[in-house]
C-alpha cells in the first residue's frame, strides 16, 4: 500500500493488485491453457486499466502540487470517470472536456453518471474543439487560484505505460513458473500494450503480446506503441531486447464503439462459459481476436495464453448492443 503525493486535501490510497484466474471451461474447449488477469477488478469503482494507470500518473512529478485535474475523453470514457472520481477522493477540482452526444447530460448513465456524481464540471465539445476547451479550462482554473494538472486523454503518457510495466511484474510474481506463450490485450492508445511488452521482457518471458485494436489501423497503432516502447526502454533498461509489436486491426468492427457479430458472440460465449463479462468496446473485440487466432492455428493448441481483462463493465451495461432481438 502506498499513498500518492497529490495536491488535494486528502491523499489517495493505492492498492494495486488484481487476481489471475484459470479459465477451465474455455481452456478445454479451445485446447489452450488459458488464464485471465482480472484488471476489471482493480480496486476502484468500475475497475479497469485506466484506474491502474491513474495511480501511477498521479505519483509522477508533473502532478505534484496539483489542486485540480483536467482531462478529455468520450462521454462514456473510462479514463474520464477515473479522473473525476480520483479528484473527488483527493479533494481536488475536476474539469472534463468530453466529446459525444450533448443530450447524454440529460440522462446520464454509466461512466458519465459517475463523472457527474463526483462533481466534475463538464464541457461537451466537437472533437476539433478539445484542445481549445482544455486551454480555456486551465486558464479559468488558474485565474481562480488553482494549480491544474492536465492528464493526457486515455492516460496516454509514459507514467501510464509504466503502470503496466509494473503490472506485468505483478503477474510474473503471481504466475511463477507458468510462463505465457501469448498475452492478449485490447489496445486503444497502446499504452497498456507497450507497458506489458516491456514488463514481459523484464520478467524474461518470451511471450508474444497480441494487442487487438479497438479502433486504430495496424500501421498507426504499431508506430505509436513502438514509440512508447522506446521511451520505456530508456527508463527501464536500454539493454533489453526490443519487443516484437503485434497490433492487429481485424476486429475493430469498423471503428471505436462500433460492434459486430464476432464481438457479441465472444461476449456471450465467455460470460456463459466462465461467468466473466466482457464489454463491446474493448475486451469483447480482444477476445474475438483470440478466438479467431485459435481457429486459424496462429495461436497453437496447447499454448499458454494470458488474457488481460482491462475492464469496461460500464461500457457493457450502458450499451444497447444486446437489445432484443440480438440476445439469444
Ligand atoms: C476498458 C478498456 N480497455 C482497454 C483500453 C485501451 O487501453 P490503452 O488506451 O492503454 O490501449 C481502454 C481505453 O480506453 C479501456 O477503457
mmCIF file of C-alpha atoms and ligand atoms in Angstrom:
data_model
loop_
_atom_site.group_PDB
_atom_site.id
_atom_site.type_symbol
_atom_site.label_atom_id
_atom_site.label_comp_id
_atom_site.label_asym_id
_atom_site.label_seq_id
_atom_site.Cartn_x
_atom_site.Cartn_y
_atom_site.Cartn_z
ATOM 1 C CA UNK A 1 0.000 0.000 0.000
ATOM 2 C CA UNK A 2 1.254 3.489 -0.803
ATOM 3 C CA UNK A 3 -0.156 6.975 -0.595
ATOM 4 C CA UNK A 4 0.045 9.103 -3.699
ATOM 5 C CA UNK A 5 1.586 12.555 -3.325
ATOM 6 C CA UNK A 6 -1.119 14.633 -4.894
ATOM 7 C CA UNK A 7 -2.042 18.187 -4.103
ATOM 8 C CA UNK A 8 -5.598 17.653 -2.928
ATOM 9 C CA UNK A 9 -6.718 17.987 0.651
ATOM 10 C CA UNK A 10 -6.812 14.187 1.064
ATOM 11 C CA UNK A 11 -4.248 11.589 -0.046
ATOM 12 C CA UNK A 12 -5.119 8.622 -2.246
ATOM 13 C CA UNK A 13 -4.617 5.073 -1.105
ATOM 14 C CA UNK A 14 -3.281 2.789 -3.783
ATOM 15 C CA UNK A 15 -3.822 -0.951 -3.534
ATOM 16 C CA UNK A 16 -2.551 -2.141 -6.852
ATOM 17 C CA UNK A 17 -3.059 -5.851 -7.211
ATOM 18 C CA UNK A 18 -5.580 -7.981 -9.103
ATOM 19 C CA UNK A 19 -6.043 -11.765 -9.269
ATOM 20 C CA UNK A 20 -5.081 -14.165 -12.048
ATOM 21 C CA UNK A 21 -7.611 -16.956 -12.596
ATOM 22 C CA UNK A 22 -7.719 -20.080 -14.765
ATOM 23 C CA UNK A 23 -10.482 -20.287 -17.385
ATOM 24 C CA UNK A 24 -11.088 -24.034 -17.194
ATOM 25 C CA UNK A 25 -14.096 -24.423 -19.492
ATOM 26 C CA UNK A 26 -12.670 -22.297 -22.279
ATOM 27 C CA UNK A 27 -9.235 -23.908 -21.879
ATOM 28 C CA UNK A 28 -10.888 -27.233 -22.507
ATOM 29 C CA UNK A 29 -12.996 -26.037 -25.435
ATOM 30 C CA UNK A 30 -10.152 -24.174 -27.134
ATOM 31 C CA UNK A 31 -7.413 -26.680 -26.244
ATOM 32 C CA UNK A 32 -5.415 -23.948 -24.559
ATOM 33 C CA UNK A 33 -4.043 -23.319 -21.106
ATOM 34 C CA UNK A 34 -5.943 -20.067 -20.669
ATOM 35 C CA UNK A 35 -5.809 -17.697 -17.710
ATOM 36 C CA UNK A 36 -7.181 -14.223 -17.142
ATOM 37 C CA UNK A 37 -5.601 -11.265 -15.368
ATOM 38 C CA UNK A 38 -8.527 -9.534 -13.685
ATOM 39 C CA UNK A 39 -7.745 -5.837 -14.045
ATOM 40 C CA UNK A 40 -11.512 -5.432 -14.341
ATOM 41 C CA UNK A 41 -11.350 -5.987 -10.563
ATOM 42 C CA UNK A 42 -8.756 -3.270 -9.965
ATOM 43 C CA UNK A 43 -9.812 -1.742 -6.629
ATOM 44 C CA UNK A 44 -11.555 1.368 -7.870
ATOM 45 C CA UNK A 45 -15.239 1.979 -8.759
ATOM 46 C CA UNK A 46 -15.658 0.365 -12.182
ATOM 47 C CA UNK A 47 -12.081 -1.002 -12.060
ATOM 48 C CA UNK A 48 -10.000 -1.332 -15.219
ATOM 49 C CA UNK A 49 -6.717 -0.346 -16.790
ATOM 50 C CA UNK A 50 -7.434 3.382 -16.637
ATOM 51 C CA UNK A 51 -7.591 3.198 -12.839
ATOM 52 C CA UNK A 52 -4.279 1.331 -12.678
ATOM 53 C CA UNK A 53 -2.685 3.930 -14.962
ATOM 54 C CA UNK A 54 -4.065 6.842 -12.965
ATOM 55 C CA UNK A 55 -2.469 5.634 -9.746
ATOM 56 C CA UNK A 56 0.908 5.947 -11.468
ATOM 57 C CA UNK A 57 0.188 9.175 -13.302
ATOM 58 C CA UNK A 58 -0.713 10.922 -10.055
ATOM 59 C CA UNK A 59 2.531 9.801 -8.490
ATOM 60 C CA UNK A 60 4.583 11.337 -11.332
ATOM 61 C CA UNK A 61 6.466 14.550 -10.505
ATOM 62 C CA UNK A 62 4.419 16.525 -13.040
ATOM 63 C CA UNK A 63 1.295 16.012 -10.924
ATOM 64 C CA UNK A 64 2.881 17.065 -7.661
ATOM 65 C CA UNK A 65 1.178 20.036 -6.027
ATOM 66 C CA UNK A 66 -1.827 19.999 -8.335
ATOM 67 C CA UNK A 67 -5.160 21.085 -6.879
ATOM 68 C CA UNK A 68 -7.297 20.389 -9.942
ATOM 69 C CA UNK A 69 -7.383 17.749 -12.678
ATOM 70 C CA UNK A 70 -8.387 18.406 -16.283
ATOM 71 C CA UNK A 71 -8.755 15.759 -18.963
ATOM 72 C CA UNK A 72 -10.667 14.760 -22.070
ATOM 73 C CA UNK A 73 -12.436 11.706 -23.477
ATOM 74 C CA UNK A 74 -15.744 10.448 -24.827
ATOM 75 C CA UNK A 75 -18.966 10.733 -22.838
ATOM 76 C CA UNK A 76 -18.597 7.088 -21.793
ATOM 77 C CA UNK A 77 -14.822 7.321 -21.259
ATOM 78 C CA UNK A 78 -13.462 5.019 -18.556
ATOM 79 C CA UNK A 79 -10.482 7.328 -18.228
ATOM 80 C CA UNK A 80 -12.619 10.434 -17.584
ATOM 81 C CA UNK A 81 -14.625 8.517 -14.952
ATOM 82 C CA UNK A 82 -11.387 7.549 -13.218
ATOM 83 C CA UNK A 83 -10.064 11.129 -13.267
ATOM 84 C CA UNK A 84 -13.339 12.517 -11.880
ATOM 85 C CA UNK A 85 -13.574 10.010 -9.018
ATOM 86 C CA UNK A 86 -9.855 10.316 -8.254
ATOM 87 C CA UNK A 87 -10.209 14.079 -7.990
ATOM 88 C CA UNK A 88 -13.199 13.703 -5.660
ATOM 89 C CA UNK A 89 -11.283 11.234 -3.470
ATOM 90 C CA UNK A 90 -8.337 13.642 -3.212
ATOM 91 C CA UNK A 91 -10.440 16.727 -2.592
ATOM 92 C CA UNK A 92 -9.418 18.239 -5.934
ATOM 93 C CA UNK A 93 -11.445 20.048 -8.565
ATOM 94 C CA UNK A 94 -12.040 18.270 -11.843
ATOM 95 C CA UNK A 95 -12.930 19.597 -15.269
ATOM 96 C CA UNK A 96 -13.735 17.247 -18.135
ATOM 97 C CA UNK A 97 -13.783 18.091 -21.835
ATOM 98 C CA UNK A 98 -15.907 15.401 -23.427
ATOM 99 C CA UNK A 99 -17.000 14.630 -26.960
ATOM 100 C CA UNK A 100 -20.204 12.855 -27.901
ATOM 101 C CA UNK A 101 -23.908 13.498 -27.735
ATOM 102 C CA UNK A 102 -24.597 16.640 -25.606
ATOM 103 C CA UNK A 103 -28.084 15.349 -24.740
ATOM 104 C CA UNK A 104 -26.496 12.495 -22.770
ATOM 105 C CA UNK A 105 -26.097 15.043 -19.950
ATOM 106 C CA UNK A 106 -29.893 14.992 -19.557
ATOM 107 C CA UNK A 107 -29.962 11.222 -18.945
ATOM 108 C CA UNK A 108 -26.525 10.393 -17.545
ATOM 109 C CA UNK A 109 -25.691 6.700 -17.325
ATOM 110 C CA UNK A 110 -22.617 4.580 -16.576
ATOM 111 C CA UNK A 111 -19.303 6.432 -16.687
ATOM 112 C CA UNK A 112 -20.949 9.796 -17.355
ATOM 113 C CA UNK A 113 -23.222 9.390 -14.343
ATOM 114 C CA UNK A 114 -20.199 8.706 -12.116
ATOM 115 C CA UNK A 115 -18.368 11.740 -13.530
ATOM 116 C CA UNK A 116 -21.349 13.926 -12.665
ATOM 117 C CA UNK A 117 -21.883 12.402 -9.223
ATOM 118 C CA UNK A 118 -18.197 13.035 -8.493
ATOM 119 C CA UNK A 119 -18.869 16.739 -9.035
ATOM 120 C CA UNK A 120 -16.759 17.233 -12.164
ATOM 121 C CA UNK A 121 -17.614 20.223 -14.313
ATOM 122 C CA UNK A 122 -18.156 19.152 -17.899
ATOM 123 C CA UNK A 123 -17.968 20.679 -21.386
ATOM 124 C CA UNK A 124 -19.185 18.670 -24.341
ATOM 125 C CA UNK A 125 -17.428 19.872 -27.488
ATOM 126 C CA UNK A 126 -16.842 18.567 -31.011
ATOM 127 C CA UNK A 127 -13.513 16.704 -31.430
ATOM 128 C CA UNK A 128 -11.851 19.699 -33.124
ATOM 129 C CA UNK A 129 -12.681 21.912 -30.112
ATOM 130 C CA UNK A 130 -10.947 19.744 -27.493
ATOM 131 C CA UNK A 131 -7.552 21.490 -27.191
ATOM 132 C CA UNK A 132 -9.158 24.914 -27.124
ATOM 133 C CA UNK A 133 -11.607 23.857 -24.391
ATOM 134 C CA UNK A 134 -8.766 22.358 -22.315
ATOM 135 C CA UNK A 135 -6.715 25.569 -22.634
ATOM 136 C CA UNK A 136 -9.725 27.657 -21.554
ATOM 137 C CA UNK A 137 -10.424 25.391 -18.561
ATOM 138 C CA UNK A 138 -6.781 25.609 -17.447
ATOM 139 C CA UNK A 139 -6.805 29.420 -17.737
ATOM 140 C CA UNK A 140 -10.070 29.654 -15.794
ATOM 141 C CA UNK A 141 -8.842 27.378 -13.006
ATOM 142 C CA UNK A 142 -5.567 29.311 -12.745
ATOM 143 C CA UNK A 143 -7.476 32.582 -12.519
ATOM 144 C CA UNK A 144 -9.365 31.014 -9.587
ATOM 145 C CA UNK A 145 -6.054 30.298 -7.819
ATOM 146 C CA UNK A 146 -5.988 26.545 -8.617
ATOM 147 C CA UNK A 147 -2.970 24.589 -9.849
ATOM 148 C CA UNK A 148 -4.469 22.463 -12.644
ATOM 149 C CA UNK A 149 -2.777 19.315 -13.931
ATOM 150 C CA UNK A 150 -3.801 18.182 -17.405
ATOM 151 C CA UNK A 151 -3.994 14.392 -17.579
ATOM 152 C CA UNK A 152 -3.404 13.190 -21.147
ATOM 153 C CA UNK A 153 -6.529 11.648 -22.717
ATOM 154 C CA UNK A 154 -6.712 7.897 -22.098
ATOM 155 C CA UNK A 155 -3.781 8.166 -19.663
ATOM 156 C CA UNK A 156 -1.595 8.019 -22.759
ATOM 157 C CA UNK A 157 1.629 9.151 -21.136
ATOM 158 C CA UNK A 158 4.830 7.436 -20.024
ATOM 159 C CA UNK A 159 3.707 7.081 -16.388
ATOM 160 C CA UNK A 160 0.564 5.307 -17.613
ATOM 161 C CA UNK A 161 2.671 2.837 -19.592
ATOM 162 C CA UNK A 162 4.975 2.343 -16.586
ATOM 163 C CA UNK A 163 1.923 1.237 -14.594
ATOM 164 C CA UNK A 164 1.727 -1.704 -16.992
ATOM 165 C CA UNK A 165 5.427 -2.489 -16.756
ATOM 166 C CA UNK A 166 4.766 -2.936 -13.041
ATOM 167 C CA UNK A 167 1.532 -4.845 -13.735
ATOM 168 C CA UNK A 168 3.454 -7.372 -15.850
ATOM 169 C CA UNK A 169 5.901 -7.809 -12.973
ATOM 170 C CA UNK A 170 2.955 -8.311 -10.605
ATOM 171 C CA UNK A 171 1.628 -11.047 -12.930
ATOM 172 C CA UNK A 172 5.112 -12.579 -13.128
ATOM 173 C CA UNK A 173 5.238 -12.925 -9.351
ATOM 174 C CA UNK A 174 1.727 -14.439 -9.317
ATOM 175 C CA UNK A 175 2.331 -16.909 -12.123
ATOM 176 C CA UNK A 176 5.744 -18.220 -11.079
ATOM 177 C CA UNK A 177 6.820 -20.975 -13.464
ATOM 178 C CA UNK A 178 3.667 -20.615 -15.606
ATOM 179 C CA UNK A 179 5.173 -18.514 -18.400
ATOM 180 C CA UNK A 180 2.683 -17.372 -21.053
ATOM 181 C CA UNK A 181 3.304 -18.017 -24.739
ATOM 182 C CA UNK A 182 0.822 -15.268 -25.541
ATOM 183 C CA UNK A 183 -0.637 -12.253 -23.736
ATOM 184 C CA UNK A 184 -3.808 -10.952 -25.388
ATOM 185 C CA UNK A 185 -4.963 -7.413 -24.563
ATOM 186 C CA UNK A 186 -7.309 -4.839 -26.103
ATOM 187 C CA UNK A 187 -5.318 -1.914 -27.463
ATOM 188 C CA UNK A 188 -6.561 1.649 -27.894
ATOM 189 C CA UNK A 189 -3.856 4.266 -27.361
ATOM 190 C CA UNK A 190 -1.434 1.330 -26.925
ATOM 191 C CA UNK A 191 -0.059 2.468 -23.571
ATOM 192 C CA UNK A 192 -1.214 -0.699 -21.814
ATOM 193 C CA UNK A 193 0.225 -2.938 -24.527
ATOM 194 C CA UNK A 194 3.572 -1.106 -24.542
ATOM 195 C CA UNK A 195 3.904 -1.446 -20.767
ATOM 196 C CA UNK A 196 3.063 -5.151 -20.875
ATOM 197 C CA UNK A 197 5.572 -5.703 -23.692
ATOM 198 C CA UNK A 198 8.431 -4.154 -21.732
ATOM 199 C CA UNK A 199 7.290 -5.733 -18.455
ATOM 200 C CA UNK A 200 7.289 -9.156 -20.148
ATOM 201 C CA UNK A 201 10.886 -8.639 -21.241
ATOM 202 C CA UNK A 202 11.826 -7.632 -17.690
ATOM 203 C CA UNK A 203 10.162 -10.865 -16.478
ATOM 204 C CA UNK A 204 12.389 -12.667 -19.008
ATOM 205 C CA UNK A 205 9.259 -14.003 -20.669
ATOM 206 C CA UNK A 206 9.300 -14.889 -24.355
ATOM 207 C CA UNK A 207 5.584 -14.166 -24.527
ATOM 208 C CA UNK A 208 4.177 -12.654 -27.704
ATOM 209 C CA UNK A 209 1.981 -9.708 -26.715
ATOM 210 C CA UNK A 210 -1.002 -9.526 -29.039
ATOM 211 C CA UNK A 211 -2.694 -6.125 -28.987
ATOM 212 C CA UNK A 212 -6.140 -6.282 -30.564
ATOM 213 C CA UNK A 213 -7.013 -2.850 -31.888
ATOM 214 C CA UNK A 214 -10.299 -1.371 -30.725
ATOM 215 C CA UNK A 215 -10.212 1.317 -33.429
ATOM 216 C CA UNK A 216 -6.823 2.264 -34.883
ATOM 217 C CA UNK A 217 -5.284 0.939 -38.086
ATOM 218 C CA UNK A 218 -2.425 -1.521 -37.666
ATOM 219 C CA UNK A 219 0.173 0.918 -39.013
ATOM 220 C CA UNK A 220 -0.819 3.854 -36.780
ATOM 221 C CA UNK A 221 -1.195 1.707 -33.673
ATOM 222 C CA UNK A 222 2.088 -0.147 -34.115
ATOM 223 C CA UNK A 223 4.026 3.094 -34.696
ATOM 224 C CA UNK A 224 2.600 4.625 -31.527
ATOM 225 C CA UNK A 225 3.337 1.531 -29.433
ATOM 226 C CA UNK A 226 6.881 1.382 -30.866
ATOM 227 C CA UNK A 227 7.499 4.942 -29.756
ATOM 228 C CA UNK A 228 6.262 4.318 -26.195
ATOM 229 C CA UNK A 229 8.374 1.147 -26.021
ATOM 230 C CA UNK A 230 11.457 3.177 -26.972
ATOM 231 C CA UNK A 231 10.754 5.629 -24.141
ATOM 232 C CA UNK A 232 10.095 2.816 -21.677
ATOM 233 C CA UNK A 233 13.325 1.048 -22.640
ATOM 234 C CA UNK A 234 15.261 4.233 -21.946
ATOM 235 C CA UNK A 235 13.684 4.312 -18.496
ATOM 236 C CA UNK A 236 13.689 0.624 -17.580
ATOM 237 C CA UNK A 237 16.841 -0.721 -19.207
ATOM 238 C CA UNK A 238 18.050 0.144 -22.657
ATOM 239 C CA UNK A 239 19.860 -3.197 -22.879
ATOM 240 C CA UNK A 240 16.534 -5.038 -23.116
ATOM 241 C CA UNK A 241 15.835 -6.828 -26.352
ATOM 242 C CA UNK A 242 13.313 -4.733 -28.280
ATOM 243 C CA UNK A 243 9.886 -6.384 -28.065
ATOM 244 C CA UNK A 244 8.043 -7.579 -31.137
ATOM 245 C CA UNK A 245 4.988 -5.370 -31.656
ATOM 246 C CA UNK A 246 1.885 -7.260 -32.726
ATOM 247 C CA UNK A 247 -1.035 -4.899 -33.194
ATOM 248 C CA UNK A 248 -3.878 -6.429 -35.219
ATOM 249 C CA UNK A 249 -6.777 -4.417 -36.590
ATOM 250 C CA UNK A 250 -9.108 -7.117 -37.978
ATOM 251 C CA UNK A 251 -11.589 -6.965 -35.081
ATOM 252 C CA UNK A 252 -12.292 -3.225 -34.801
ATOM 253 C CA UNK A 253 -15.760 -3.763 -36.364
ATOM 254 C CA UNK A 254 -15.075 -0.592 -38.351
ATOM 255 C CA UNK A 255 -14.121 1.800 -35.552
ATOM 256 C CA UNK A 256 -14.377 2.957 -31.964
ATOM 257 C CA UNK A 257 -17.615 1.836 -30.286
ATOM 258 C CA UNK A 258 -18.674 0.019 -33.471
ATOM 259 C CA UNK A 259 -19.853 -3.511 -32.841
ATOM 260 C CA UNK A 260 -20.082 -6.634 -34.951
ATOM 261 C CA UNK A 261 -21.421 -10.147 -34.559
ATOM 262 C CA UNK A 262 -17.984 -11.591 -33.679
ATOM 263 C CA UNK A 263 -17.687 -9.241 -30.702
ATOM 264 C CA UNK A 264 -21.199 -10.019 -29.491
ATOM 265 C CA UNK A 265 -20.719 -13.750 -29.788
ATOM 266 C CA UNK A 266 -17.367 -13.570 -27.938
ATOM 267 C CA UNK A 267 -19.095 -11.713 -25.085
ATOM 268 C CA UNK A 268 -21.899 -14.268 -24.856
ATOM 269 C CA UNK A 269 -19.525 -17.226 -25.069
ATOM 270 C CA UNK A 270 -17.131 -16.032 -22.353
ATOM 271 C CA UNK A 271 -19.883 -14.888 -19.998
ATOM 272 C CA UNK A 272 -21.756 -18.184 -20.306
ATOM 273 C CA UNK A 273 -18.673 -20.413 -20.120
ATOM 274 C CA UNK A 274 -16.887 -18.628 -17.285
ATOM 275 C CA UNK A 275 -19.242 -16.095 -15.690
ATOM 276 C CA UNK A 276 -16.796 -13.463 -16.911
ATOM 277 C CA UNK A 277 -18.434 -10.463 -18.603
ATOM 278 C CA UNK A 278 -16.576 -8.693 -21.401
ATOM 279 C CA UNK A 279 -17.613 -5.396 -22.994
ATOM 280 C CA UNK A 280 -18.394 -4.437 -26.606
ATOM 281 C CA UNK A 281 -15.890 -1.550 -26.905
ATOM 282 C CA UNK A 282 -12.658 -3.182 -25.703
ATOM 283 C CA UNK A 283 -12.427 -6.673 -24.201
ATOM 284 C CA UNK A 284 -15.091 -8.263 -26.436
ATOM 285 C CA UNK A 285 -13.068 -7.271 -29.500
ATOM 286 C CA UNK A 286 -9.864 -8.614 -27.961
ATOM 287 C CA UNK A 287 -11.472 -11.949 -27.174
ATOM 288 C CA UNK A 288 -12.941 -12.150 -30.678
ATOM 289 C CA UNK A 289 -9.349 -11.792 -31.926
ATOM 290 C CA UNK A 290 -8.148 -14.500 -29.560
ATOM 291 C CA UNK A 291 -10.862 -16.903 -30.772
ATOM 292 C CA UNK A 292 -10.052 -16.197 -34.415
ATOM 293 C CA UNK A 293 -6.327 -16.793 -33.953
ATOM 294 C CA UNK A 294 -7.064 -20.079 -32.171
ATOM 295 C CA UNK A 295 -9.255 -21.146 -35.016
ATOM 296 C CA UNK A 296 -6.652 -20.239 -37.645
ATOM 297 C CA UNK A 297 -3.916 -22.036 -35.671
ATOM 298 C CA UNK A 298 -1.799 -18.874 -35.240
ATOM 299 C CA UNK A 299 -2.249 -19.478 -31.523
ATOM 300 C CA UNK A 300 -1.321 -23.158 -31.466
ATOM 301 C CA UNK A 301 -3.201 -25.794 -29.475
ATOM 302 C CA UNK A 302 -1.626 -26.274 -26.065
ATOM 303 C CA UNK A 303 -0.397 -22.667 -25.821
ATOM 304 C CA UNK A 304 -0.355 -20.887 -22.506
ATOM 305 C CA UNK A 305 -2.430 -17.762 -23.023
ATOM 306 C CA UNK A 306 -2.922 -14.908 -20.569
ATOM 307 C CA UNK A 307 -5.964 -12.816 -21.448
ATOM 308 C CA UNK A 308 -5.560 -9.367 -19.898
ATOM 309 C CA UNK A 309 -9.030 -8.163 -18.876
ATOM 310 C CA UNK A 310 -8.827 -4.369 -18.866
ATOM 311 C CA UNK A 311 -12.337 -3.642 -17.549
ATOM 312 C CA UNK A 312 -15.209 -1.966 -19.372
ATOM 313 C CA UNK A 313 -18.216 -3.305 -17.453
ATOM 314 C CA UNK A 314 -19.872 0.129 -17.644
ATOM 315 C CA UNK A 315 -19.413 0.133 -21.437
ATOM 316 C CA UNK A 316 -21.317 -3.164 -21.487
ATOM 317 C CA UNK A 317 -24.137 -2.121 -19.214
ATOM 318 C CA UNK A 318 -24.761 1.206 -20.994
ATOM 319 C CA UNK A 319 -24.642 -0.326 -24.472
ATOM 320 C CA UNK A 320 -27.755 -1.178 -26.438
ATOM 321 C CA UNK A 321 -25.893 -3.914 -28.326
ATOM 322 C CA UNK A 322 -27.845 -6.681 -26.639
ATOM 323 C CA UNK A 323 -31.257 -5.085 -27.015
ATOM 324 C CA UNK A 324 -33.735 -7.555 -28.483
ATOM 325 C CA UNK A 325 -33.645 -9.325 -30.830
ATOM 326 C CA UNK A 326 -29.834 -9.744 -30.597
ATOM 327 C CA UNK A 327 -29.643 -11.773 -27.368
ATOM 328 C CA UNK A 328 -30.389 -15.448 -27.791
HETATM 329 C C1 LIG B 1 -11.667 -0.999 -20.681
HETATM 330 C C2 LIG B 1 -10.528 -0.540 -21.549
HETATM 331 N N1 LIG B 1 -9.724 -1.471 -22.096
HETATM 332 C C3 LIG B 1 -8.705 -1.123 -22.906
HETATM 333 C C4 LIG B 1 -8.469 0.186 -23.245
HETATM 334 C C5 LIG B 1 -7.314 0.509 -24.134
HETATM 335 O O1 LIG B 1 -6.201 0.907 -23.347
HETATM 336 P P1 LIG B 1 -4.994 1.697 -23.979
HETATM 337 O O2 LIG B 1 -5.513 3.054 -24.338
HETATM 338 O O3 LIG B 1 -3.952 1.742 -22.940
HETATM 339 O O4 LIG B 1 -4.562 0.967 -25.196
HETATM 340 C C6 LIG B 1 -9.291 1.194 -22.720
HETATM 341 C C7 LIG B 1 -9.096 2.601 -23.130
HETATM 342 O O5 LIG B 1 -9.961 3.426 -23.073
HETATM 343 C C8 LIG B 1 -10.342 0.825 -21.835
HETATM 344 O O6 LIG B 1 -11.136 1.763 -21.270
#
